[in-house]
Coordinates of C-alpha atoms in Angstrom, one line a residue:
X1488 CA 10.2 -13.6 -124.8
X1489 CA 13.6 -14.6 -126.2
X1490 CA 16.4 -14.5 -123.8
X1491 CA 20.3 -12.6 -124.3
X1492 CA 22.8 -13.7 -122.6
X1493 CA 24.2 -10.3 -121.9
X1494 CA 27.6 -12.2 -120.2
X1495 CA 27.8 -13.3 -123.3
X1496 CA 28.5 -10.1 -125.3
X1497 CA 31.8 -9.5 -123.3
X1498 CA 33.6 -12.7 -123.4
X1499 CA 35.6 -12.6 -126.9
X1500 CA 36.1 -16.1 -126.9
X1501 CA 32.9 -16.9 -126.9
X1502 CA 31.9 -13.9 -129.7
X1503 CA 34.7 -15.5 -131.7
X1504 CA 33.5 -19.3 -131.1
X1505 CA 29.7 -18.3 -132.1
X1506 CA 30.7 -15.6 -135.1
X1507 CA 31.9 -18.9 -137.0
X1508 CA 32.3 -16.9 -140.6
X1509 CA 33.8 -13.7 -138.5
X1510 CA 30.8 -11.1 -139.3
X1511 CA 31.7 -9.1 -137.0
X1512 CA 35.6 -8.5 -138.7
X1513 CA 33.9 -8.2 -141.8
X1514 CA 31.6 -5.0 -140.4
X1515 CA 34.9 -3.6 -138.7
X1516 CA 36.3 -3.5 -141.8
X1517 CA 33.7 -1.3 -143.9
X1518 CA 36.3 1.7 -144.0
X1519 CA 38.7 -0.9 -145.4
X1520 CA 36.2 -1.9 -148.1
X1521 CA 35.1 1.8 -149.2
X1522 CA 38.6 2.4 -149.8
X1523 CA 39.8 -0.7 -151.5
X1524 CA 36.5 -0.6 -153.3
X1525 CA 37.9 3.0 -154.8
X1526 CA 41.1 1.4 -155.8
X1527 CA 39.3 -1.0 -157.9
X1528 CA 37.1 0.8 -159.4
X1529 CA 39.6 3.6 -160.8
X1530 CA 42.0 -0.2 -161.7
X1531 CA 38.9 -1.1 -163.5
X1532 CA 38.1 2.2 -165.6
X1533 CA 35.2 3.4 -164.0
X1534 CA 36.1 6.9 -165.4
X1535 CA 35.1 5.7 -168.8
X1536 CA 31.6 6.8 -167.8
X1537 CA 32.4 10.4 -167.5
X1538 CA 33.4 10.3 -171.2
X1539 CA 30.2 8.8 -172.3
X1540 CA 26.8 10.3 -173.1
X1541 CA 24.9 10.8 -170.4
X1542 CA 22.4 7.8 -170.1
X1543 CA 18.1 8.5 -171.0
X1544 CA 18.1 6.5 -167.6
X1545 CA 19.3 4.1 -164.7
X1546 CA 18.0 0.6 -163.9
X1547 CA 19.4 -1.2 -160.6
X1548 CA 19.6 -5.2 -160.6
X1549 CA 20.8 -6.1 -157.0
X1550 CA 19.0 -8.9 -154.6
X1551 CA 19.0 -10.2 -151.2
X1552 CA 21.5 -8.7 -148.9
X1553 CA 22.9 -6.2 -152.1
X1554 CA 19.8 -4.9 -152.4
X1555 CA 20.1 -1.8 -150.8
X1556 CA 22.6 -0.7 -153.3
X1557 CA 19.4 0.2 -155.6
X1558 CA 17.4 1.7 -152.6
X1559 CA 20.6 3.9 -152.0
X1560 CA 21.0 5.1 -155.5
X1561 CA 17.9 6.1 -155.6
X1562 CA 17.8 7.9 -152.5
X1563 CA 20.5 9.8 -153.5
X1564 CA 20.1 10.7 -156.6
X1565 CA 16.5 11.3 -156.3
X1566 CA 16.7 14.7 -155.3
X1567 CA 18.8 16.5 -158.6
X1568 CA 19.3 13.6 -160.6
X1569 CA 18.6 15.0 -164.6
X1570 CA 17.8 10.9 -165.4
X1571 CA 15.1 8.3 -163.2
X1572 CA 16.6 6.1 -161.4
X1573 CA 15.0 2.6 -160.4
X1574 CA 15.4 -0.8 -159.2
X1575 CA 14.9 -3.6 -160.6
X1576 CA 15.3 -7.4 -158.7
X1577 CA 14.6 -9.8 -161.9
X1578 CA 13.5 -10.1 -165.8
X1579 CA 12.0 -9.1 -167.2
X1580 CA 13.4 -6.1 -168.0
X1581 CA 11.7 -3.2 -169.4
X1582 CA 10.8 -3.0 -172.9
X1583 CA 11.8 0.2 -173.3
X1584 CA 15.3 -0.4 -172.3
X1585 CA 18.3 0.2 -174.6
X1586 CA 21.1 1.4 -175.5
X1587 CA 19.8 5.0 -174.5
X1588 CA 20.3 3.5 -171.2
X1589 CA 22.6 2.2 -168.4
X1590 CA 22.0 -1.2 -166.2
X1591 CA 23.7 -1.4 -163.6
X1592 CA 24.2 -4.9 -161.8
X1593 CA 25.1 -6.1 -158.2
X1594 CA 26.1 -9.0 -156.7
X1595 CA 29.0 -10.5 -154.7
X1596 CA 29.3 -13.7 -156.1
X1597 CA 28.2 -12.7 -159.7
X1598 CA 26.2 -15.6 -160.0
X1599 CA 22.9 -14.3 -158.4
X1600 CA 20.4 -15.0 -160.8
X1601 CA 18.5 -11.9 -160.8
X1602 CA 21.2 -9.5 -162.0
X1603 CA 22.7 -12.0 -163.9
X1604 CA 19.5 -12.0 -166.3
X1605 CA 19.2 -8.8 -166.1
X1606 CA 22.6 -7.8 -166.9
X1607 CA 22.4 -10.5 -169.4
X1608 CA 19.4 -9.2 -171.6
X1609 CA 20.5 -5.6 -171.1
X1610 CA 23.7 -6.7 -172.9
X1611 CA 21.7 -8.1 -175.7
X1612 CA 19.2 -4.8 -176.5
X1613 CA 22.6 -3.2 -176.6
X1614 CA 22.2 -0.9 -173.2
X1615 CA 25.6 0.5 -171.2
X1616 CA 26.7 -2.0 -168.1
X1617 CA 28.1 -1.1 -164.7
X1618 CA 28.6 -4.3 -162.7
X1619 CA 30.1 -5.1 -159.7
X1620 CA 30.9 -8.5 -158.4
X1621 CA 33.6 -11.2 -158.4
X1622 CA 36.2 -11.3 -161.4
X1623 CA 35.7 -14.5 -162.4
X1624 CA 32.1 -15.2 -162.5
X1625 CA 29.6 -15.0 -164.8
X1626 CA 28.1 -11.1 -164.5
X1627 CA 31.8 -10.2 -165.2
X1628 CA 32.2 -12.5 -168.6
X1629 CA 28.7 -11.1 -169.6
X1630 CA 29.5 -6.8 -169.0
X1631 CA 32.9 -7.1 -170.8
X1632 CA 31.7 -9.2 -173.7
X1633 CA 29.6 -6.5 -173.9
X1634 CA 32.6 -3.7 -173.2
X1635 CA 31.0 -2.3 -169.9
X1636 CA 32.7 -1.5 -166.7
X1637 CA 33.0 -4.1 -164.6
X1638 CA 34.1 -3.8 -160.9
X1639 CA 35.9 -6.9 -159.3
X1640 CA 35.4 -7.5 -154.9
X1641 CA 38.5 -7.4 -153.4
X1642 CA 39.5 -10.0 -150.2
X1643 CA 37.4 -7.5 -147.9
X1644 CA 34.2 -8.5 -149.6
X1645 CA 34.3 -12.0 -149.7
X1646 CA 32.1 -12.8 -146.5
X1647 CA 28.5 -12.2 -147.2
X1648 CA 26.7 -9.9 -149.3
X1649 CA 25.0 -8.6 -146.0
X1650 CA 28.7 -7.8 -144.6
X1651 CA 30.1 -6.8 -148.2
X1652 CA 27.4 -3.5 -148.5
X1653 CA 30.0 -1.2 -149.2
X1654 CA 32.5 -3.5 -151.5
X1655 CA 29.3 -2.9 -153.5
X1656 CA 28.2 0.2 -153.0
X1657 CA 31.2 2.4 -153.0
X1658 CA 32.0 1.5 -156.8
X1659 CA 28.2 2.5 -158.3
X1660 CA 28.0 5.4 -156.0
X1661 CA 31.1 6.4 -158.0
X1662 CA 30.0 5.9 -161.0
X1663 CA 27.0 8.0 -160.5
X1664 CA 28.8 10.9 -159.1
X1665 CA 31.2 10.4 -162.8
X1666 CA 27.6 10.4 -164.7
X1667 CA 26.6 13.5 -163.1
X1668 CA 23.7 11.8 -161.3
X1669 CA 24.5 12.2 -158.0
X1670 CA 27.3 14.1 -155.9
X1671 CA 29.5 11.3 -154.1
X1672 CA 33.2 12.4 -155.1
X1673 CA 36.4 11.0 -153.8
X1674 CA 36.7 13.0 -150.8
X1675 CA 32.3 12.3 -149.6
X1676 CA 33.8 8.7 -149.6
X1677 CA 36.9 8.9 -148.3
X1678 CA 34.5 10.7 -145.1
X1679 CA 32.5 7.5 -145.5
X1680 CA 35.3 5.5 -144.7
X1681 CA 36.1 7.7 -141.8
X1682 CA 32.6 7.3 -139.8
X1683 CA 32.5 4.0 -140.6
X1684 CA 36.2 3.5 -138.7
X1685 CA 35.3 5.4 -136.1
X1686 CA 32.0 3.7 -135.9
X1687 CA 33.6 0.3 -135.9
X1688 CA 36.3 1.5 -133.0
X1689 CA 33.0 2.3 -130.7
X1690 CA 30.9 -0.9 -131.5
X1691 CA 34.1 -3.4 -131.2
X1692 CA 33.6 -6.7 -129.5
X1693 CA 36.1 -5.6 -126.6
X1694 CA 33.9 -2.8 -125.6
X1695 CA 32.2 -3.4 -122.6
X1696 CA 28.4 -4.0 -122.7
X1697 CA 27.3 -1.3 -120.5
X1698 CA 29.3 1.6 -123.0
X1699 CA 28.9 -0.2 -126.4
X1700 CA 25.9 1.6 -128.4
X1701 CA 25.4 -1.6 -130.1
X1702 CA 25.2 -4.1 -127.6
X1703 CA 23.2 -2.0 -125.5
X1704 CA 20.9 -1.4 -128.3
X1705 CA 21.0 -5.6 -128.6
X1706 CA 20.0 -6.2 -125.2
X1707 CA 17.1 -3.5 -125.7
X1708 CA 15.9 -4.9 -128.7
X1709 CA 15.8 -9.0 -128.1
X1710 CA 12.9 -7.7 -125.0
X1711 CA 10.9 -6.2 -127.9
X1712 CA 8.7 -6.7 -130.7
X1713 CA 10.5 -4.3 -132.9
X1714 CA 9.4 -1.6 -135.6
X1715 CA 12.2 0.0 -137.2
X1716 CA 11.0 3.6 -138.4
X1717 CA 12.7 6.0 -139.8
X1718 CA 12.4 9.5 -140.1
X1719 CA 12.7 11.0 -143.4
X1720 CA 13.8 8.8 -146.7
X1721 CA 17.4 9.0 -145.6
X1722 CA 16.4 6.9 -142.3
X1723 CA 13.9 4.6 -144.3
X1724 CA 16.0 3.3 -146.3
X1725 CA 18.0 2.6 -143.0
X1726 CA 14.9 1.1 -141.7
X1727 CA 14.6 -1.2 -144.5
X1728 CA 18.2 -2.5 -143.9
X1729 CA 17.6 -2.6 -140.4
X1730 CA 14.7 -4.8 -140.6
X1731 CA 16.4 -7.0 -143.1
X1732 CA 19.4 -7.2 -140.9
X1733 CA 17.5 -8.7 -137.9
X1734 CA 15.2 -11.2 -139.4
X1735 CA 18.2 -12.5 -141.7
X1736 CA 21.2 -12.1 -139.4
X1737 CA 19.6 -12.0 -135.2
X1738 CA 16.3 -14.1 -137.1
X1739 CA 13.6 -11.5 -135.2
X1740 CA 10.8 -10.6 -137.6
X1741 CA 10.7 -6.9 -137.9
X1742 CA 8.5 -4.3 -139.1
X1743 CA 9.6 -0.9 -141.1
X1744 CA 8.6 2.0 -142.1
X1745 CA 9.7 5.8 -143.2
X1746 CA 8.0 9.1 -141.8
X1747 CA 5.3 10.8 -142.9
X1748 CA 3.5 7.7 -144.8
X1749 CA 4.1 5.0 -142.2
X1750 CA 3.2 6.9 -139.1
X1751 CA -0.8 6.2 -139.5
X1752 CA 0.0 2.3 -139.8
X1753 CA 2.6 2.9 -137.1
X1754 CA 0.6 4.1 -134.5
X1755 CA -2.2 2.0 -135.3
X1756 CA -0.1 -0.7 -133.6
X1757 CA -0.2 0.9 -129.9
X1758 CA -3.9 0.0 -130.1
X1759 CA -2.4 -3.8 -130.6
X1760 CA -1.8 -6.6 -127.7
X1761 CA 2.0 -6.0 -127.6
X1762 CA 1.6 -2.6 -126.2
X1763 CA -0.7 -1.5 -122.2
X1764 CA -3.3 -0.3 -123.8
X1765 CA -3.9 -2.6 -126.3
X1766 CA -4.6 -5.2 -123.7
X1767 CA -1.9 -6.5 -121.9
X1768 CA -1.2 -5.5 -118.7
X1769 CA 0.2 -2.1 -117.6
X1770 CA 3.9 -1.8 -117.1
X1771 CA 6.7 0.1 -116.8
X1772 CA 8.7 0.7 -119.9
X1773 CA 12.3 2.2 -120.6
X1774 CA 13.2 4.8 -122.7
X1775 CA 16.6 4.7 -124.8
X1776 CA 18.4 7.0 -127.2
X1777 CA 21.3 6.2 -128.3
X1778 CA 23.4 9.4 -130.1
X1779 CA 26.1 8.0 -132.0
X1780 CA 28.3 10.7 -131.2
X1781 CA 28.5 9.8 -128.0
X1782 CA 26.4 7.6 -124.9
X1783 CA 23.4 9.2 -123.8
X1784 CA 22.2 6.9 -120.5
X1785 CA 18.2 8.0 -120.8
X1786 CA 16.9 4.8 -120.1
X1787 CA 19.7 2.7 -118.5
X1788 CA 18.8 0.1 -116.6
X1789 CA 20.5 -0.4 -112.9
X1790 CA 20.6 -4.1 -113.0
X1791 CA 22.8 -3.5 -116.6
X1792 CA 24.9 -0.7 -115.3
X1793 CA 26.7 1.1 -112.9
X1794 CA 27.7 4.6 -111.9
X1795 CA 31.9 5.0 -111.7
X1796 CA 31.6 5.3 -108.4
X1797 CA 29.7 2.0 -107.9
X1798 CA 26.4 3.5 -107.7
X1799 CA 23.1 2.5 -109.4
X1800 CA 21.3 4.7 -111.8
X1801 CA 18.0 5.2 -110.9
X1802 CA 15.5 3.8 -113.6
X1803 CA 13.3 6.1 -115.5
X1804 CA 9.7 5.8 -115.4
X1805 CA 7.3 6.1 -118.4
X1806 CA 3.6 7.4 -118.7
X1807 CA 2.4 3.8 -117.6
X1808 CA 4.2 4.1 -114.4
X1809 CA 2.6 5.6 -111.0
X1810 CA 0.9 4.1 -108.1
X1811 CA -1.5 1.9 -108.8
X1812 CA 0.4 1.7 -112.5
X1813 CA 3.1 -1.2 -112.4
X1814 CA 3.4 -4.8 -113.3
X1815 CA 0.7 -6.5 -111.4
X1816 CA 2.5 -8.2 -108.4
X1817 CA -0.2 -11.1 -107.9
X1818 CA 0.5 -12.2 -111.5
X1819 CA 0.9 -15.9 -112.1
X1820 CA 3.5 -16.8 -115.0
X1821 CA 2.5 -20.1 -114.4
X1822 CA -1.7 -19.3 -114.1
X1823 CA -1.6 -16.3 -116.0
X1824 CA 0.7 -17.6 -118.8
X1825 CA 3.9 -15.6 -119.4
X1826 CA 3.4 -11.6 -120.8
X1827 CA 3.5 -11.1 -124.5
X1828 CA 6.3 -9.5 -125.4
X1829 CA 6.3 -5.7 -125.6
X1830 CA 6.3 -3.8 -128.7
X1831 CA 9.9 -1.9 -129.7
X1832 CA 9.9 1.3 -131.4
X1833 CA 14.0 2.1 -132.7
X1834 CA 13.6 5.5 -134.5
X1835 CA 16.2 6.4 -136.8
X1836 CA 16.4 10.4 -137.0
X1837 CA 18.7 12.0 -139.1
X1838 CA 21.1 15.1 -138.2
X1839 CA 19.2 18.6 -137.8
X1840 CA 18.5 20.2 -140.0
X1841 CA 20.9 23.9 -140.0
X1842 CA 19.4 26.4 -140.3
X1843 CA 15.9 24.7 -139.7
X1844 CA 13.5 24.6 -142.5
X1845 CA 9.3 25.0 -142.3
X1846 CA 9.5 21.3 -144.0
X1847 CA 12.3 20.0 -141.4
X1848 CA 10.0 21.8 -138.3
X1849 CA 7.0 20.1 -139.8
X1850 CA 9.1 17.0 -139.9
X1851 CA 10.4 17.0 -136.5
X1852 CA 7.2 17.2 -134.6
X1853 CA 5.7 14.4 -136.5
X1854 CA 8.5 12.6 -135.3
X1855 CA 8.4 14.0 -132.1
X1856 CA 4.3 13.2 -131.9
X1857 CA 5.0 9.8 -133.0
X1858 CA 7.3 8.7 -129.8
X1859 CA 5.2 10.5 -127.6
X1860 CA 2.1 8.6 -128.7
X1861 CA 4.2 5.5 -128.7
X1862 CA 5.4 6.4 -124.6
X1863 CA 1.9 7.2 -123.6
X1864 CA 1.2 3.6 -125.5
X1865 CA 3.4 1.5 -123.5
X1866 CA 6.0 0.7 -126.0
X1867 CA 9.8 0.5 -125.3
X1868 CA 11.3 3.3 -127.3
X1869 CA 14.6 3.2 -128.5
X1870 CA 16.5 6.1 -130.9
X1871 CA 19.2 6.0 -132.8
X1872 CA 20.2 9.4 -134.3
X1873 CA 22.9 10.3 -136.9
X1874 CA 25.7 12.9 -136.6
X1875 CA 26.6 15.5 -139.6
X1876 CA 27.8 15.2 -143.0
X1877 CA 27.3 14.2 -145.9
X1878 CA 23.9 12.2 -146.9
X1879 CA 25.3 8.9 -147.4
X1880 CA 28.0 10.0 -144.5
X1881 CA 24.6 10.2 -142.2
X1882 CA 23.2 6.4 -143.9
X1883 CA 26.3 4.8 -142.6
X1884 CA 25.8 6.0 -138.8
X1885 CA 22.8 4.1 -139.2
X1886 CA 23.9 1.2 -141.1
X1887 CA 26.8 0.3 -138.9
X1888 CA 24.6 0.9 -135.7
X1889 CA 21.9 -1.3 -136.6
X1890 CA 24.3 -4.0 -138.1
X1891 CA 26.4 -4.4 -135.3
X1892 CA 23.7 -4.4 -132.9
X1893 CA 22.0 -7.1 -135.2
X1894 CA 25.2 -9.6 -134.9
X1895 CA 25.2 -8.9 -131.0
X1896 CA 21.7 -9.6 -130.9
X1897 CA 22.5 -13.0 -133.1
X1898 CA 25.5 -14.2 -130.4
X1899 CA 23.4 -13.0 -127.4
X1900 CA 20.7 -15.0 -128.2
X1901 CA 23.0 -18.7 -129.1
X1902 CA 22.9 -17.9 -132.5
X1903 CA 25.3 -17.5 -135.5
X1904 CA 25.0 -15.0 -137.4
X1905 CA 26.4 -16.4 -140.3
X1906 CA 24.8 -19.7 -140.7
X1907 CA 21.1 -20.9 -140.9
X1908 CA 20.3 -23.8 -140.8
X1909 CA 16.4 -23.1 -143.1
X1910 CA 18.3 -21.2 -145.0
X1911 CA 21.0 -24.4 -146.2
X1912 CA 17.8 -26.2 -146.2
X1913 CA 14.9 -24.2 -148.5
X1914 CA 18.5 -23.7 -151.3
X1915 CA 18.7 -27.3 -150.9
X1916 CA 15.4 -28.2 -151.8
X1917 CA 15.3 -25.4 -154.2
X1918 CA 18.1 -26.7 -156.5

């Protein structure tokens, strides 16, 4: 089972001396990036496109860590959009794409090779071009040679395209809203910017461990094997993000999934090894659920924290708990072989629904049924729920949570979570 090094999380020297490439300044400054990423994109003439036809459709080019740019356009403008919107990660492109319809391209450096094709032979069929990316790269030299919008990264998006989301996202969300394709308008992302602020102010490095929703969430999740599942589309595309977040930036494998489809394969894993019933021996499990509005200490454990007053909060017990239920006192790590690591279920919920729907009702006890089952199991549950607003107001709770809890997990565990070392490796021998 990996180990954190939870001393670790509040000593800023040390958070600065293993955040080499400063990812966690880079998340801080997401409010920063919405706005700046406004600025340019107004400098750059993204109102042309309310002047134009409305396109037959939409086709997303992003990659890697941009890549939830397409998953979020989608998402959001799947409910009332008049045109389909879709993603699309490499050529070839659709044949029956033209100049009916608008590509839209994403990538930080503007070199990706994806989007660049893609941007590349969508320019050539004659089709309109949103792209965002540096200013003097490649995408850029191809969307205004062929008279399209084109969206330069200011300083705040220089890190990473994993740290840069919403230098990237913030201009295409506007130009959907100007298409007509969504409803994201000035004043949805200037809220954006807001949550994120205040989201960054509550997951800062100076906040100690034992009040910091993200650390805590760290600490829970490096003791897990982790399934990120969210609730409803909104909280799987989170999910998605989530997952990507931890193998790429903490390097923990992670599976995810979105509510209803996933909760069959879901629950089929509390029949697994990682879980008491699936083989392993019984145990006691925490329960966490952390509200981003505020610190809700279900599931605290004493040896972590500490009353005001000095006292110790008593732990909670799950299902597998009891006489006769705990971890097996006679068992040798050194005869036995160490336990297998437990499984981790993080659910992402979304805000209630007001008033409550038959659909949201029917939604909520699934999700509901789906943690019980997964108490009952033996896994670690962990929540993670979203306050009001907007849709893409609610996405960011969850996207700063899980990406600041990612980097902690990163530093906790010795690593940076900038720099991999397999990564600098398979581009070398992929050159």
């Amino acid at each position: 089972m990996p180990y954190i090094d939870e001393a670790l999380l509040d000593d800023p020297e040390e958070l600065q001396r293993k955040d080499s490439r400063d990812t966690l300044r880079a998340l801080a400054s997401a409010g920063a990036q919405v706005r700046e990423a406004m600025t340019l994109a107004e400098e750059a003439g993204i109102d042309r496109l309310a002047s134009t036809d409305r396109p037959r459709s939409v086709l997303v080019a992003a990659i890697g860590g941009s890549s939830i740019v397409a998953d979020v356009l989608e998402l959001l403008a799947e409910p009332g959009s008049p045109v389909p919107v879709q993603a699309r990660r490499n050529l070839p492109l659709p044949g029956w794409v033209g100049p009916m319809d608008l590509v839209v391209a994403v990538s930080l450096s503007g070199r990706a090779p994806g989007p660049l094709a893609v941007a590349a032979e969508a320019a050539r069929r004659g089709a309109m071009l949103l792209t965002v990316g540096a200013d003097d790269s490649p995408l850029a030299q191809v969307c205004r040679s062929a008279r399209g919008v084109h969206v330069g990264v200011g300083a705040g998006g220089r890190t990473s395209s994993r740290t840069a989301l919403w230098t990237l996202l913030a201009p295409v969300l506007l130009g959907a809203d100007r298409l007509g394709l969504l409803d994201a308008p000035v004043d949805v992302l200037h809220a954006v910017a807001e949550r994120l602020d205040l989201r960054a102010e509550q997951f800062r490095p100076s906040s100690d461990a034992f009040v910091n929703p993200a650390k805590i969430l760290a600490v829970q999740l490096a003791e897990t094997v982790p399934v990120v599942l969210g609730d409803g589309p909104l909280g799987g595309v989170a999910a998605a993000r989530a997952a990507s977040m931890l193998a790429r930036t903490a390097r923990i494998p992670a599976t995810f999934g979105e509510l209803p489809d996933a909760a069959s394969g879901i629950v089929a894993c509390f029949d697994g090894p990682y879980t008491a019933i699936g083989g392993r021996r019984a145990g006691t499990y925490d329960d966490a659920r952390i509200r981003l509005g505020d610190i809700d200490t279900s599931g605290w454990e004493p040896h972590h924290f500490a009353e005001p007053e000095g006292e110790l909060m008593e732990r909670p017990r799950g299902p597998e708990s009891g006489p006769g239920r705990g971890d097996d006192i006679f068992a040798d790590p050194y005869l036995d072989g160490p336990a297998p690591p437990r499984l981790g279920l993080l659910m992402l919920r979304d805000a209630a629904v007001s008033p409550a729907t038959p659909e949201s009702v029917q939604a909520e006890a699934l999700t509901d049924a789906v943690l019980t089952t997964a108490r009952e199991a033996g896994a670690r549950v962990m929540e993670v729920q979203a306050e009001e607003g907007a849709p893409i107001v609610r996405l960011a709770d969850h996207v700063a949570a899980l990406d600041f809890a990612a980097t902690y997990l990163a530093i906790g565990l010795g690593l940076d979570p900038s720099v991999s070392p397999h990564v600098a490796d398979l581009r070398d021998r992929t050159r």
